[in-house]
mmCIF file with all atom_site columns, C-alpha atoms in Angstrom:
data_model
loop_
_atom_site.group_PDB
_atom_site.id
_atom_site.type_symbol
_atom_site.label_atom_id
_atom_site.label_alt_id
_atom_site.label_comp_id
_atom_site.label_asym_id
_atom_site.label_entity_id
_atom_site.label_seq_id
_atom_site.pdbx_PDB_ins_code
_atom_site.Cartn_x
_atom_site.Cartn_y
_atom_site.Cartn_z
_atom_site.occupancy
_atom_site.B_iso_or_equiv
_atom_site.pdbx_formal_charge
_atom_site.auth_seq_id
_atom_site.auth_comp_id
_atom_site.auth_asym_id
_atom_site.auth_atom_id
_atom_site.pdbx_PDB_model_num
ATOM 1   C CA . MET A 1 1   ? -46.144  -3.120 -75.178  1.00 65.00 ? 1013 MET A CA 1
ATOM 2   C CA . ASN A 1 2   ? -43.149  -3.564 -73.065  1.00 87.00 ? 1014 ASN A CA 1
ATOM 3   C CA . LEU A 1 3   ? -40.149  -1.303 -73.543  1.00 89.00 ? 1015 LEU A CA 1
ATOM 4   C CA . TYR A 1 4   ? -37.879  -4.398 -74.424  1.00 91.00 ? 1016 TYR A CA 1
ATOM 5   C CA . ALA A 1 5   ? -40.454  -5.338 -77.160  1.00 92.00 ? 1017 ALA A CA 1
ATOM 6   C CA . TYR A 1 6   ? -39.915  -1.723 -78.782  1.00 93.00 ? 1018 TYR A CA 1
ATOM 7   C CA . PHE A 1 7   ? -36.024  -2.251 -78.668  1.00 94.00 ? 1019 PHE A CA 1
ATOM 8   C CA . VAL A 1 8   ? -36.237  -5.420 -80.280  1.00 95.00 ? 1020 VAL A CA 1
ATOM 9   C CA . VAL A 1 9   ? -38.637  -4.286 -83.167  1.00 95.00 ? 1021 VAL A CA 1
ATOM 10  C CA . LEU A 1 10  ? -36.357  -1.335 -83.589  1.00 95.00 ? 1022 LEU A CA 1
ATOM 11  C CA . PHE A 1 11  ? -33.298  -3.545 -83.734  1.00 94.00 ? 1023 PHE A CA 1
ATOM 12  C CA . VAL A 1 12  ? -34.964  -5.740 -86.251  1.00 95.00 ? 1024 VAL A CA 1
ATOM 13  C CA . VAL A 1 13  ? -35.863  -2.823 -88.481  1.00 95.00 ? 1025 VAL A CA 1
ATOM 14  C CA . PHE A 1 14  ? -32.304  -1.543 -88.333  1.00 91.00 ? 1026 PHE A CA 1
ATOM 15  C CA . ALA A 1 15  ? -31.023  -4.915 -89.091  1.00 90.00 ? 1027 ALA A CA 1
ATOM 16  C CA . PHE A 1 16  ? -33.103  -5.077 -92.439  1.00 89.00 ? 1028 PHE A CA 1
ATOM 17  C CA . ILE A 1 17  ? -32.215  -1.657 -93.358  1.00 87.00 ? 1029 ILE A CA 1
ATOM 18  C CA . LEU A 1 18  ? -28.601  -2.656 -92.968  1.00 83.00 ? 1030 LEU A CA 1
ATOM 19  C CA . VAL A 1 19  ? -28.690  -6.277 -94.232  1.00 85.00 ? 1031 VAL A CA 1
ATOM 20  C CA . LEU A 1 20  ? -30.832  -6.129 -97.325  1.00 85.00 ? 1032 LEU A CA 1
ATOM 21  C CA . PRO A 1 21  ? -28.468  -3.758 -99.147  1.00 80.00 ? 1033 PRO A CA 1
ATOM 22  C CA . LEU A 1 22  ? -25.477  -5.593 -98.151  1.00 80.00 ? 1034 LEU A CA 1
ATOM 23  C CA . LEU A 1 23  ? -27.008  -8.955 -99.364  1.00 82.00 ? 1035 LEU A CA 1
ATOM 24  C CA . SER A 1 24  ? -28.002  -7.305 -102.778 1.00 80.00 ? 1036 SER A CA 1
ATOM 25  C CA . GLY A 1 25  ? -24.409  -6.104 -103.132 1.00 77.00 ? 1037 GLY A CA 1
ATOM 26  C CA . THR A 1 26  ? -25.308  -2.406 -103.647 1.00 79.00 ? 1038 THR A CA 1
ATOM 27  C CA . PHE A 1 27  ? -23.888  -1.247 -100.367 1.00 74.00 ? 1039 PHE A CA 1
ATOM 28  C CA . SER A 1 28  ? -20.736  -1.984 -98.638  1.00 72.00 ? 1040 SER A CA 1
ATOM 29  C CA . TYR A 1 29  ? -18.812  -0.610 -95.595  1.00 68.00 ? 1041 TYR A CA 1
ATOM 30  C CA . LYS A 1 30  ? -15.274  -0.936 -94.265  1.00 70.00 ? 1042 LYS A CA 1
ATOM 31  C CA . LEU A 1 31  ? -14.158  -0.258 -90.715  1.00 67.00 ? 1043 LEU A CA 1
ATOM 32  C CA . HIS A 1 32  ? -10.896  1.469  -90.851  1.00 66.00 ? 1044 HIS A CA 1
ATOM 33  C CA . LYS A 1 33  ? -8.894   2.174  -87.583  1.00 69.00 ? 1045 LYS A CA 1
ATOM 34  C CA . PRO A 1 34  ? -6.912   5.382  -88.031  1.00 62.00 ? 1046 PRO A CA 1
ATOM 35  C CA . THR A 1 35  ? -3.360   5.424  -87.126  1.00 64.00 ? 1047 THR A CA 1
ATOM 36  C CA . SER A 1 36  ? -2.619   7.006  -83.808  1.00 59.00 ? 1048 SER A CA 1
ATOM 37  C CA . HIS A 1 37  ? -0.403   9.844  -83.344  1.00 55.00 ? 1049 HIS A CA 1
ATOM 38  C CA . ASN A 1 38  ? 3.119    9.330  -82.331  1.00 53.00 ? 1050 ASN A CA 1
ATOM 39  C CA . SER A 1 39  ? 2.638    8.785  -78.320  1.00 51.00 ? 1051 SER A CA 1
ATOM 40  C CA . HIS A 1 40  ? 5.794    10.758 -77.788  1.00 49.00 ? 1052 HIS A CA 1
ATOM 41  C CA . THR A 1 41  ? 4.458    14.037 -79.401  1.00 52.00 ? 1053 THR A CA 1
ATOM 42  C CA . SER A 1 42  ? 1.095    13.563 -77.674  1.00 53.00 ? 1054 SER A CA 1
ATOM 43  C CA . GLN A 1 43  ? 2.725    13.377 -74.279  1.00 53.00 ? 1055 GLN A CA 1
ATOM 44  C CA . GLU A 1 44  ? 4.537    16.550 -74.562  1.00 51.00 ? 1056 GLU A CA 1
ATOM 45  C CA . SER A 1 45  ? 1.520    18.302 -75.836  1.00 52.00 ? 1057 SER A CA 1
ATOM 46  C CA . ALA A 1 46  ? -0.842   16.873 -73.116  1.00 51.00 ? 1058 ALA A CA 1
ATOM 47  C CA . SER A 1 47  ? 0.887    18.674 -70.322  1.00 56.00 ? 1059 SER A CA 1
ATOM 48  C CA . SER A 1 48  ? 0.790    22.192 -72.244  1.00 62.00 ? 1060 SER A CA 1
ATOM 49  C CA . ILE A 1 49  ? -2.884   21.669 -73.629  1.00 69.00 ? 1061 ILE A CA 1
ATOM 50  C CA . SER A 1 50  ? -5.993   22.412 -71.408  1.00 79.00 ? 1062 SER A CA 1
ATOM 51  C CA . ARG A 1 51  ? -8.498   19.877 -71.248  1.00 80.00 ? 1063 ARG A CA 1
ATOM 52  C CA . ARG A 1 52  ? -10.958  21.845 -73.500  1.00 78.00 ? 1064 ARG A CA 1
ATOM 53  C CA . GLN A 1 53  ? -8.283   21.682 -76.135  1.00 80.00 ? 1065 GLN A CA 1
ATOM 54  C CA . LYS A 1 54  ? -7.889   17.971 -75.731  1.00 80.00 ? 1066 LYS A CA 1
ATOM 55  C CA . LEU A 1 55  ? -11.391  17.390 -76.103  1.00 78.00 ? 1067 LEU A CA 1
ATOM 56  C CA . ARG A 1 56  ? -11.511  19.507 -79.118  1.00 76.00 ? 1068 ARG A CA 1
ATOM 57  C CA . GLU A 1 57  ? -8.910   17.541 -80.796  1.00 78.00 ? 1069 GLU A CA 1
ATOM 58  C CA . LYS A 1 58  ? -10.497  14.320 -79.978  1.00 77.00 ? 1070 LYS A CA 1
ATOM 59  C CA . LEU A 1 59  ? -13.809  15.434 -81.386  1.00 77.00 ? 1071 LEU A CA 1
ATOM 60  C CA . ASN A 1 60  ? -12.193  16.973 -84.606  1.00 78.00 ? 1072 ASN A CA 1
ATOM 61  C CA . ILE A 1 61  ? -12.072  14.010 -86.800  1.00 73.00 ? 1073 ILE A CA 1
ATOM 62  C CA . THR A 1 62  ? -11.064  14.379 -90.401  1.00 75.00 ? 1074 THR A CA 1
ATOM 63  C CA . LYS A 1 63  ? -12.149  12.194 -93.341  1.00 72.00 ? 1075 LYS A CA 1
ATOM 64  C CA . GLU A 1 64  ? -9.187   9.992  -93.298  1.00 72.00 ? 1076 GLU A CA 1
ATOM 65  C CA . GLN A 1 65  ? -9.838   9.279  -89.558  1.00 71.00 ? 1077 GLN A CA 1
ATOM 66  C CA . ASN A 1 66  ? -13.404  8.257  -89.701  1.00 70.00 ? 1078 ASN A CA 1
ATOM 67  C CA . PRO A 1 67  ? -13.526  4.517  -88.768  1.00 68.00 ? 1079 PRO A CA 1
ATOM 68  C CA . LEU A 1 68  ? -16.856  3.784  -90.869  1.00 70.00 ? 1080 LEU A CA 1
ATOM 69  C CA . ARG A 1 69  ? -16.623  4.395  -94.641  1.00 70.00 ? 1081 ARG A CA 1
ATOM 70  C CA . ILE A 1 70  ? -19.817  3.667  -96.543  1.00 72.00 ? 1082 ILE A CA 1
ATOM 71  C CA . HIS A 1 71  ? -19.293  2.821  -100.451 1.00 69.00 ? 1083 HIS A CA 1
ATOM 72  C CA . LEU A 1 72  ? -22.102  2.516  -102.782 1.00 67.00 ? 1084 LEU A CA 1
ATOM 73  C CA . ASP A 1 73  ? -21.234  0.100  -105.702 1.00 65.00 ? 1085 ASP A CA 1
ATOM 74  C CA . ALA A 1 74  ? -21.669  1.653  -109.128 1.00 62.00 ? 1086 ALA A CA 1
ATOM 75  C CA . ALA A 1 75  ? -21.171  -1.641 -110.826 1.00 58.00 ? 1087 ALA A CA 1
ATOM 76  C CA . ALA A 1 76  ? -24.067  -3.427 -108.822 1.00 54.00 ? 1088 ALA A CA 1
ATOM 77  C CA . SER A 1 77  ? -26.398  -0.719 -109.611 1.00 51.00 ? 1089 SER A CA 1
ATOM 78  C CA . SER A 1 78  ? -25.360  -0.517 -113.418 1.00 53.00 ? 1090 SER A CA 1
ATOM 79  C CA . SER A 1 79  ? -25.653  -4.487 -113.660 1.00 51.00 ? 1091 SER A CA 1
ATOM 80  C CA . ILE A 1 80  ? -29.416  -4.072 -113.072 1.00 51.00 ? 1092 ILE A CA 1
ATOM 81  C CA . PRO A 1 81  ? -31.095  -3.388 -116.768 1.00 52.00 ? 1093 PRO A CA 1
ATOM 82  C CA . SER A 1 82  ? -31.897  0.147  -116.910 1.00 53.00 ? 1094 SER A CA 1
ATOM 83  C CA . ARG A 1 83  ? -35.742  0.722  -117.463 1.00 52.00 ? 1095 ARG A CA 1
ATOM 84  C CA . LYS A 1 84  ? -36.721  3.903  -119.062 1.00 58.00 ? 1096 LYS A CA 1
ATOM 85  C CA . TYR A 1 85  ? -39.825  5.638  -117.535 1.00 57.00 ? 1097 TYR A CA 1
ATOM 86  C CA . GLY A 1 86  ? -41.920  8.637  -118.522 1.00 60.00 ? 1098 GLY A CA 1
ATOM 87  C CA . ILE A 1 87  ? -43.143  10.615 -115.920 1.00 64.00 ? 1099 ILE A CA 1
ATOM 88  C CA . ASP A 1 88  ? -46.745  11.777 -116.056 1.00 63.00 ? 1100 ASP A CA 1
ATOM 89  C CA . SER A 1 89  ? -47.511  14.800 -113.629 1.00 67.00 ? 1101 SER A CA 1
ATOM 90  C CA . LYS A 1 90  ? -50.899  13.228 -112.928 1.00 70.00 ? 1102 LYS A CA 1
ATOM 91  C CA . THR A 1 91  ? -50.119  9.611  -112.616 1.00 72.00 ? 1103 THR A CA 1
ATOM 92  C CA . GLY A 1 92  ? -46.323  9.324  -111.825 1.00 68.00 ? 1104 GLY A CA 1
ATOM 93  C CA . PRO A 1 93  ? -43.865  7.295  -113.367 1.00 68.00 ? 1105 PRO A CA 1
ATOM 94  C CA . LYS A 1 94  ? -44.911  5.094  -116.230 1.00 67.00 ? 1106 LYS A CA 1
ATOM 95  C CA . ARG A 1 95  ? -43.109  2.765  -118.599 1.00 65.00 ? 1107 ARG A CA 1
ATOM 96  C CA . ARG A 1 96  ? -42.457  4.061  -122.010 1.00 64.00 ? 1108 ARG A CA 1
ATOM 97  C CA . THR A 1 97  ? -43.726  2.317  -125.065 1.00 65.00 ? 1109 THR A CA 1
ATOM 98  C CA . ILE A 1 98  ? -41.758  3.443  -128.046 1.00 65.00 ? 1110 ILE A CA 1
ATOM 99  C CA . ALA A 1 99  ? -43.917  2.426  -130.860 1.00 66.00 ? 1111 ALA A CA 1
ATOM 100 C CA . LYS A 1 100 ? -44.541  4.149  -134.234 1.00 70.00 ? 1112 LYS A CA 1
ATOM 101 C CA . PHE A 1 101 ? -47.849  6.298  -134.345 1.00 70.00 ? 1113 PHE A CA 1
ATOM 102 C CA . ASP A 1 102 ? -49.944  7.364  -136.915 1.00 73.00 ? 1114 ASP A CA 1
ATOM 103 C CA . ASN A 1 103 ? -50.258  10.874 -137.322 1.00 78.00 ? 1115 ASN A CA 1
ATOM 104 C CA . ASP A 1 104 ? -53.423  10.819 -139.821 1.00 81.00 ? 1116 ASP A CA 1
ATOM 105 C CA . PRO A 1 105 ? -56.511  12.166 -137.613 1.00 78.00 ? 1117 PRO A CA 1
ATOM 106 C CA . ASN A 1 106 ? -58.763  10.332 -139.934 1.00 78.00 ? 1118 ASN A CA 1
ATOM 107 C CA . THR A 1 107 ? -57.420  6.668  -138.834 1.00 77.00 ? 1119 THR A CA 1
ATOM 108 C CA . TYR A 1 108 ? -58.397  5.402  -135.511 1.00 74.00 ? 1120 TYR A CA 1
ATOM 109 C CA . ASP A 1 109 ? -57.232  2.299  -133.364 1.00 74.00 ? 1121 ASP A CA 1
ATOM 110 C CA . TYR A 1 110 ? -60.875  1.438  -132.926 1.00 76.00 ? 1122 TYR A CA 1
ATOM 111 C CA . ASP A 1 111 ? -64.088  1.208  -134.782 1.00 81.00 ? 1123 ASP A CA 1
ATOM 112 C CA . LEU A 1 112 ? -66.128  4.257  -134.645 1.00 81.00 ? 1124 LEU A CA 1
ATOM 113 C CA . ALA A 1 113 ? -69.558  2.506  -135.614 1.00 87.00 ? 1125 ALA A CA 1
ATOM 114 C CA . GLU A 1 114 ? -68.942  0.003  -132.784 1.00 90.00 ? 1126 GLU A CA 1
ATOM 115 C CA . LEU A 1 115 ? -68.279  2.588  -130.212 1.00 89.00 ? 1127 LEU A CA 1
ATOM 116 C CA . ILE A 1 116 ? -71.652  4.521  -131.125 1.00 92.00 ? 1128 ILE A CA 1
ATOM 117 C CA . GLY A 1 117 ? -73.674  1.257  -131.433 1.00 93.00 ? 1129 GLY A CA 1
ATOM 118 C CA . GLU A 1 118 ? -72.337  0.433  -127.704 1.00 93.00 ? 1130 GLU A CA 1
ATOM 119 C CA . ASP A 1 119 ? -73.623  3.780  -126.593 1.00 94.00 ? 1131 ASP A CA 1
ATOM 120 C CA . GLU A 1 120 ? -76.838  3.375  -127.960 1.00 96.00 ? 1132 GLU A CA 1
ATOM 121 C CA . ARG A 1 121 ? -77.242  0.024  -126.457 1.00 96.00 ? 1133 ARG A CA 1
ATOM 122 C CA . GLU A 1 122 ? -76.395  1.387  -123.083 1.00 95.00 ? 1134 GLU A CA 1
ATOM 123 C CA . GLU A 1 123 ? -78.987  4.093  -123.616 1.00 96.00 ? 1135 GLU A CA 1
ATOM 124 C CA . GLN A 1 124 ? -81.575  1.619  -124.607 1.00 96.00 ? 1136 GLN A CA 1
ATOM 125 C CA . ARG A 1 125 ? -80.914  -0.597 -121.597 1.00 95.00 ? 1137 ARG A CA 1
ATOM 126 C CA . GLU A 1 126 ? -81.175  2.622  -119.332 1.00 94.00 ? 1138 GLU A CA 1
ATOM 127 C CA . ARG A 1 127 ? -84.534  3.566  -121.031 1.00 93.00 ? 1139 ARG A CA 1
ATOM 128 C CA . GLU A 1 128 ? -85.888  -0.019 -120.711 1.00 92.00 ? 1140 GLU A CA 1
ATOM 129 C CA . LEU A 1 129 ? -84.854  0.112  -116.859 1.00 91.00 ? 1141 LEU A CA 1
ATOM 130 C CA . GLN A 1 130 ? -86.911  3.450  -116.441 1.00 89.00 ? 1142 GLN A CA 1
ATOM 131 C CA . PHE A 1 131 ? -89.909  2.085  -118.060 1.00 88.00 ? 1143 PHE A CA 1
ATOM 132 C CA . ARG A 1 132 ? -90.009  -0.960 -115.962 1.00 86.00 ? 1144 ARG A CA 1
ATOM 133 C CA . GLN A 1 133 ? -89.616  1.283  -112.762 1.00 85.00 ? 1145 GLN A CA 1
ATOM 134 C CA . PHE A 1 134 ? -92.580  3.497  -114.164 1.00 83.00 ? 1146 PHE A CA 1
ATOM 135 C CA . ALA A 1 135 ? -94.609  0.573  -114.999 1.00 79.00 ? 1147 ALA A CA 1
ATOM 136 C CA . GLY A 1 136 ? -94.031  -1.104 -111.654 1.00 75.00 ? 1148 GLY A CA 1
ATOM 137 C CA . LYS A 1 137 ? -95.158  2.200  -109.898 1.00 79.00 ? 1149 LYS A CA 1
ATOM 138 C CA . GLN A 1 138 ? -98.020  2.599  -112.130 1.00 78.00 ? 1150 GLN A CA 1
ATOM 139 C CA . GLN A 1 139 ? -99.297  -1.102 -111.242 1.00 77.00 ? 1151 GLN A CA 1
ATOM 140 C CA . GLU A 1 140 ? -98.672  -0.401 -107.767 1.00 79.00 ? 1152 GLU A CA 1
ATOM 141 C CA . VAL A 1 141 ? -101.157 2.893  -107.712 1.00 78.00 ? 1153 VAL A CA 1
ATOM 142 C CA . HIS A 1 142 ? -103.870 0.624  -109.750 1.00 76.00 ? 1154 HIS A CA 1
ATOM 143 C CA . GLU A 1 143 ? -103.661 -1.981 -106.955 1.00 78.00 ? 1155 GLU A CA 1
ATOM 144 C CA . SER A 1 144 ? -103.882 0.698  -104.302 1.00 79.00 ? 1156 SER A CA 1
ATOM 145 C CA . LEU A 1 145 ? -107.211 1.959  -105.696 1.00 77.00 ? 1157 LEU A CA 1
ATOM 146 C CA . VAL A 1 146 ? -108.627 -1.499 -105.851 1.00 71.00 ? 1158 VAL A CA 1
#
């Protein structure tokens, strides 16, 4: 793929990263131009300061001088209804279900007789399938002898 295509894809990805939070209202930024120091004092100090010190002063930016300020809107994130999640170590976050539970071990949410009957029907189906397979093989043996 062309190098320019990679740059276009990279630009689109960065655009989505910046634009989507801005559109949702959870992210905002402000450009702030720092006020420059007095030109008179900078001219006086320019003659006495070496190049290395000038560069160090240019690169030393304080929090107030930072031109880009990023702010996360707490009101926007709190306007979303909060969902309470329980975290299970095996499966991850799950939505909590707050319900009344019966602590009696003799009461069940399901019918035990129905579950036992279902297991017995399943076993009967498996036995019938094995019998059919065995009967089919026995018939093949008889046919091969004839």
